[in-house]
Coordinates of N, CA and C in Angstrom, one line a residue:
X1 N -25.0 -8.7 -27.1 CA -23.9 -9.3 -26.3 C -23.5 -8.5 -25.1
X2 N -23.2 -9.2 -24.1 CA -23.4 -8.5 -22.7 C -21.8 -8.0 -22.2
X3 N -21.3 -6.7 -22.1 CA -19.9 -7.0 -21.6 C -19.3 -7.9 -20.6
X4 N -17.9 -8.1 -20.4 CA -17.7 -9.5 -19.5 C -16.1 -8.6 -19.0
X5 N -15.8 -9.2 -18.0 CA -14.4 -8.8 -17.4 C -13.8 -9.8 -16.2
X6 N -13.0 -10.1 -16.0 CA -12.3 -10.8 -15.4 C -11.0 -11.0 -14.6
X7 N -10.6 -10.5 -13.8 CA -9.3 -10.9 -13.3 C -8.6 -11.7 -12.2
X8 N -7.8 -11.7 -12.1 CA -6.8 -12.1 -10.4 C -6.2 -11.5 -9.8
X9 N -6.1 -11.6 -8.8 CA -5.8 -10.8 -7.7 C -5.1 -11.0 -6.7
X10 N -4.0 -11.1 -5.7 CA -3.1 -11.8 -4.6 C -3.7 -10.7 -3.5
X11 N -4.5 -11.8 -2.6 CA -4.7 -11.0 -1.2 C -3.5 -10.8 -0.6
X12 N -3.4 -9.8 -0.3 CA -1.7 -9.3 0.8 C -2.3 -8.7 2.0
X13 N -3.5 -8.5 2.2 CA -4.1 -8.3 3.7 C -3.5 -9.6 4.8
X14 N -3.2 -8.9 5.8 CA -2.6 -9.7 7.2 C -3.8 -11.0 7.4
X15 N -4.7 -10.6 7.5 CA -5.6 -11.8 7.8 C -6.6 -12.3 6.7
X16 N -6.1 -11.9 5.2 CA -6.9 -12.0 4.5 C -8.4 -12.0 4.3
X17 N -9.6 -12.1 3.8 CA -10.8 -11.6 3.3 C -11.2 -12.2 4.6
X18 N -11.6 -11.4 5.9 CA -12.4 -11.7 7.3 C -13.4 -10.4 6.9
X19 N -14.0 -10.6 8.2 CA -15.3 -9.6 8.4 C -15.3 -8.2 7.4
X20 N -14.1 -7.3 8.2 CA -14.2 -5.4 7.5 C -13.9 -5.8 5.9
X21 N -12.7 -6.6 5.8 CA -12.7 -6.3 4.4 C -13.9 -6.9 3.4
X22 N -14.5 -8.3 4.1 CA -15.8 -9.0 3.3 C -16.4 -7.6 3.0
X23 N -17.1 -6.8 4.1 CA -17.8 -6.0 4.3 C -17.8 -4.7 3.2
X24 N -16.4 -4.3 2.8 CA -16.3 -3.5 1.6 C -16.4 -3.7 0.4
X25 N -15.7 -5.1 -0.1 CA -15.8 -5.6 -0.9 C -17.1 -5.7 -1.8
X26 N -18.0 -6.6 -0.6 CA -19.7 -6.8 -1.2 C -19.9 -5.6 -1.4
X27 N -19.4 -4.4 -0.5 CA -20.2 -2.9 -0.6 C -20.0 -2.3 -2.0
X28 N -18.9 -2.3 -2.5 CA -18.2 -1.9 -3.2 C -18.9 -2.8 -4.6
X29 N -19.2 -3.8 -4.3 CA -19.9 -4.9 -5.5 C -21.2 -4.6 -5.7
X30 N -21.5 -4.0 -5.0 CA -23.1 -3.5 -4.9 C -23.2 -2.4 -5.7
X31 N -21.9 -1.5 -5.9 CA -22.3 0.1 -6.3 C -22.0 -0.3 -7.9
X32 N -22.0 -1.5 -8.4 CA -22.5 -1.6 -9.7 C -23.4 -2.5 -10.0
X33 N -23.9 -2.1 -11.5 CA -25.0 -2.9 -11.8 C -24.7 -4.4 -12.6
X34 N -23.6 -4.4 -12.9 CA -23.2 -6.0 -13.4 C -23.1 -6.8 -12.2
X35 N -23.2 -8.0 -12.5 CA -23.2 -9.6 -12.5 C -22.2 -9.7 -11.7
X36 N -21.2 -9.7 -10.6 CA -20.0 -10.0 -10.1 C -19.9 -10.6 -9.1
X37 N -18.9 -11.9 -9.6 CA -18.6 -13.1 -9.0 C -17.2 -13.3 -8.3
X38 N -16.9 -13.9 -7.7 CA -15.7 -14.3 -6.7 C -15.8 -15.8 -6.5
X39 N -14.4 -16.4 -6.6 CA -14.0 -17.6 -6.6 C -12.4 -17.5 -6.0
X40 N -11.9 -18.6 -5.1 CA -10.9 -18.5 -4.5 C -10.0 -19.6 -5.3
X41 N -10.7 -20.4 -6.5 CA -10.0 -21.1 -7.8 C -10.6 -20.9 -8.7
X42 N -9.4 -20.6 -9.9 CA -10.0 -20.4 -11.3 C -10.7 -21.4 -11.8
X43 N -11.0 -22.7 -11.3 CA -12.4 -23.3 -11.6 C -13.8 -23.2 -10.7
X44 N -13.3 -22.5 -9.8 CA -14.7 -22.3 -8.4 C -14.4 -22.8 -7.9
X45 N -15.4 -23.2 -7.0 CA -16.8 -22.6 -7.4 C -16.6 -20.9 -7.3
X46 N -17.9 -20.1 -7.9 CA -17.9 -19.0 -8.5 C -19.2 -18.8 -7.4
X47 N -19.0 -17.5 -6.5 CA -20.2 -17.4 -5.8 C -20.6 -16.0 -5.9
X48 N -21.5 -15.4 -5.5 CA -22.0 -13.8 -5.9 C -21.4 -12.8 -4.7
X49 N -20.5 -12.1 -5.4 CA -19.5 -10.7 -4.9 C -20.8 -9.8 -3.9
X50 N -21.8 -10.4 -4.3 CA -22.6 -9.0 -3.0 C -23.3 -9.9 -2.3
X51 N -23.0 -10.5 -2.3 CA -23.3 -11.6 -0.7 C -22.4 -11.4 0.5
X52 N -22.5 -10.9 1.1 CA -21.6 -11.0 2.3 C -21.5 -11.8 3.5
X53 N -22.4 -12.7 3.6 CA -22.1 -14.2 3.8 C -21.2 -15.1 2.6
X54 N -21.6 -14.8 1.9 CA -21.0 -16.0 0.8 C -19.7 -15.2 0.2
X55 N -19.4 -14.3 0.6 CA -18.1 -13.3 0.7 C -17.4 -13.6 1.9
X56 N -17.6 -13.8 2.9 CA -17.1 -14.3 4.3 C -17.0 -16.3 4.3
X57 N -17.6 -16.5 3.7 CA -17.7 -18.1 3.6 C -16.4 -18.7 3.1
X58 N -16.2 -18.0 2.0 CA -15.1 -18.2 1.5 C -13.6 -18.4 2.3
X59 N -13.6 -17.7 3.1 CA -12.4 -17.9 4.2 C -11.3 -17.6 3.2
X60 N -11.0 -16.9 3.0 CA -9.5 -16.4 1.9 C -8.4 -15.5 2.5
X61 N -7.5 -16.8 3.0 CA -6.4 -16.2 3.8 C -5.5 -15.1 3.3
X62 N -4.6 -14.2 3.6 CA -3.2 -13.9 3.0 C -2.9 -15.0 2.2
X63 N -2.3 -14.3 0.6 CA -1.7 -15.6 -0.1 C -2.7 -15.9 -1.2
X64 N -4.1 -16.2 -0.6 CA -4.8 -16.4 -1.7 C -4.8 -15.8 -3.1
X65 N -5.0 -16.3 -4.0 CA -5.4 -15.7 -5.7 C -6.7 -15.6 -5.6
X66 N -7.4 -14.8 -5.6 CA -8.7 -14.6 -5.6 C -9.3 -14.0 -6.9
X67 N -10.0 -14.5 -7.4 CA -10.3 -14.7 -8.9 C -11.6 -13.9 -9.1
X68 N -11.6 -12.5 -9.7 CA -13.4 -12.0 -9.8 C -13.6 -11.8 -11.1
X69 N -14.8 -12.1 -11.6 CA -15.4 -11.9 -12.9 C -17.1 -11.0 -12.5
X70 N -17.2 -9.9 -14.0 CA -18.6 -9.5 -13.7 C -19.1 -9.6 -15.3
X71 N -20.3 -9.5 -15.3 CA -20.8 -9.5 -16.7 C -22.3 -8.5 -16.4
X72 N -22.3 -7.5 -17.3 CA -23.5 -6.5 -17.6 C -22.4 -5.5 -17.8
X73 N -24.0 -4.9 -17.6 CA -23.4 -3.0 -17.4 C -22.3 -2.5 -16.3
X74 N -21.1 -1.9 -16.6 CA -20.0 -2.2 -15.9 C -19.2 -3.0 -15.7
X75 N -19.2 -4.1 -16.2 CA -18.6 -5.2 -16.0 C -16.6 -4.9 -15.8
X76 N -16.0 -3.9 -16.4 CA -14.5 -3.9 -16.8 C -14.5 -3.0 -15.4
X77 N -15.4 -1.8 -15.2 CA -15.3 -0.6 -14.2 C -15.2 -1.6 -12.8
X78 N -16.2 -2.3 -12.7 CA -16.6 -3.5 -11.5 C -15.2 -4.3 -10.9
X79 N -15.1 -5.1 -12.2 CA -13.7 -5.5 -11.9 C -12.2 -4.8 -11.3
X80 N -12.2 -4.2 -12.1 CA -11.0 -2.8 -11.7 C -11.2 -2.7 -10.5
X81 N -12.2 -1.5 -9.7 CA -12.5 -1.2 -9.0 C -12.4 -2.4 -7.3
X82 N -12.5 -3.8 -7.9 CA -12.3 -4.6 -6.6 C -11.3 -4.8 -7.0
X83 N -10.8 -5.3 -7.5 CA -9.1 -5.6 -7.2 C -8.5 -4.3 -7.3
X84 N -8.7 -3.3 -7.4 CA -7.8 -2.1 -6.8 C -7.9 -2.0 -5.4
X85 N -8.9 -2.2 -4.9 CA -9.6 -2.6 -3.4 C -8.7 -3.8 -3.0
X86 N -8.8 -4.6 -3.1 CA -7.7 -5.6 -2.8 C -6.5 -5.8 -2.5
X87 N -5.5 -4.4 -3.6 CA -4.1 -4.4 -4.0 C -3.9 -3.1 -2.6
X88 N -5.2 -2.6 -2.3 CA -4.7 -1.3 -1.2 C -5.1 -2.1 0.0
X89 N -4.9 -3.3 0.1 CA -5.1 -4.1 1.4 C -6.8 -3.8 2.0
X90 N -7.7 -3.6 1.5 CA -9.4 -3.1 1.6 C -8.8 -1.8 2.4
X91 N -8.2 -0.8 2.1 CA -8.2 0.4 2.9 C -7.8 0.3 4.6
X92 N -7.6 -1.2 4.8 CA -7.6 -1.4 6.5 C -6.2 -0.5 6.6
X93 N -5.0 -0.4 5.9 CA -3.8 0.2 6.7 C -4.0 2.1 6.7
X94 N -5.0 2.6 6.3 CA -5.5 3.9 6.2 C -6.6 3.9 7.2
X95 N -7.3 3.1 7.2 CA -8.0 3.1 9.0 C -7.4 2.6 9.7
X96 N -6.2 1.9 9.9 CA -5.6 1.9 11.2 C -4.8 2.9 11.4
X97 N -4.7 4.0 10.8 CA -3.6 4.5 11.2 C -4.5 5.9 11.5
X98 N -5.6 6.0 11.0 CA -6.0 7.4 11.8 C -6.9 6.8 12.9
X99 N -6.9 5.6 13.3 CA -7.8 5.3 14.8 C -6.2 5.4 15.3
X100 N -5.2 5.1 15.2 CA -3.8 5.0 16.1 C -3.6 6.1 17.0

């Protein structure tokens, strides 16, 4: 049986999931070996977290509930790790403030 993890998440980024933060997110989806998915409704569609087209496609304003699931190896670490990414607004208020 394969581990599984799942949660939700409230985008509170100004412009919600555009370019930099798509950009981390897949990155950050990449540095594990589980299955991790993203869906902007907890019915889906459900599309692949290291896509960064299909990470950007999504269009997910401020406000959204952004829903990620992963299944394999890592699957709970996976999870955590993006929605901790999420809850610190993708790191953008820590790079704006040392380019300021």
């Amino acid at each position: 049986m394969s581990a599984s993890a799942e949660a939700t998440v409230l985008i509170t980024h100004a412009v919600g999931l555009h370019a930099r933060p798509s950009v981390k997110f897949t990155k950050l989806a990449k540095s594990f070996a589980a299955e991790v998915e993203v869906a902007v409704a907890a019915n889906g569609p459900w599309f692949d977290a290291k896509s960064i087209v299909k990470v950007m496609a999504a269009k997910a304003p401020k406000g959204t509930m952004l829903h990620i699931r992963a299944k394999g190896d890592g699957a709970a670490q996976a999870v955590k790790a993006l929605v901790d990414l999420v809850q610190r607004n993708f790191d953008e208020d820590a790079d704006h403030a040392r380019s300021a």
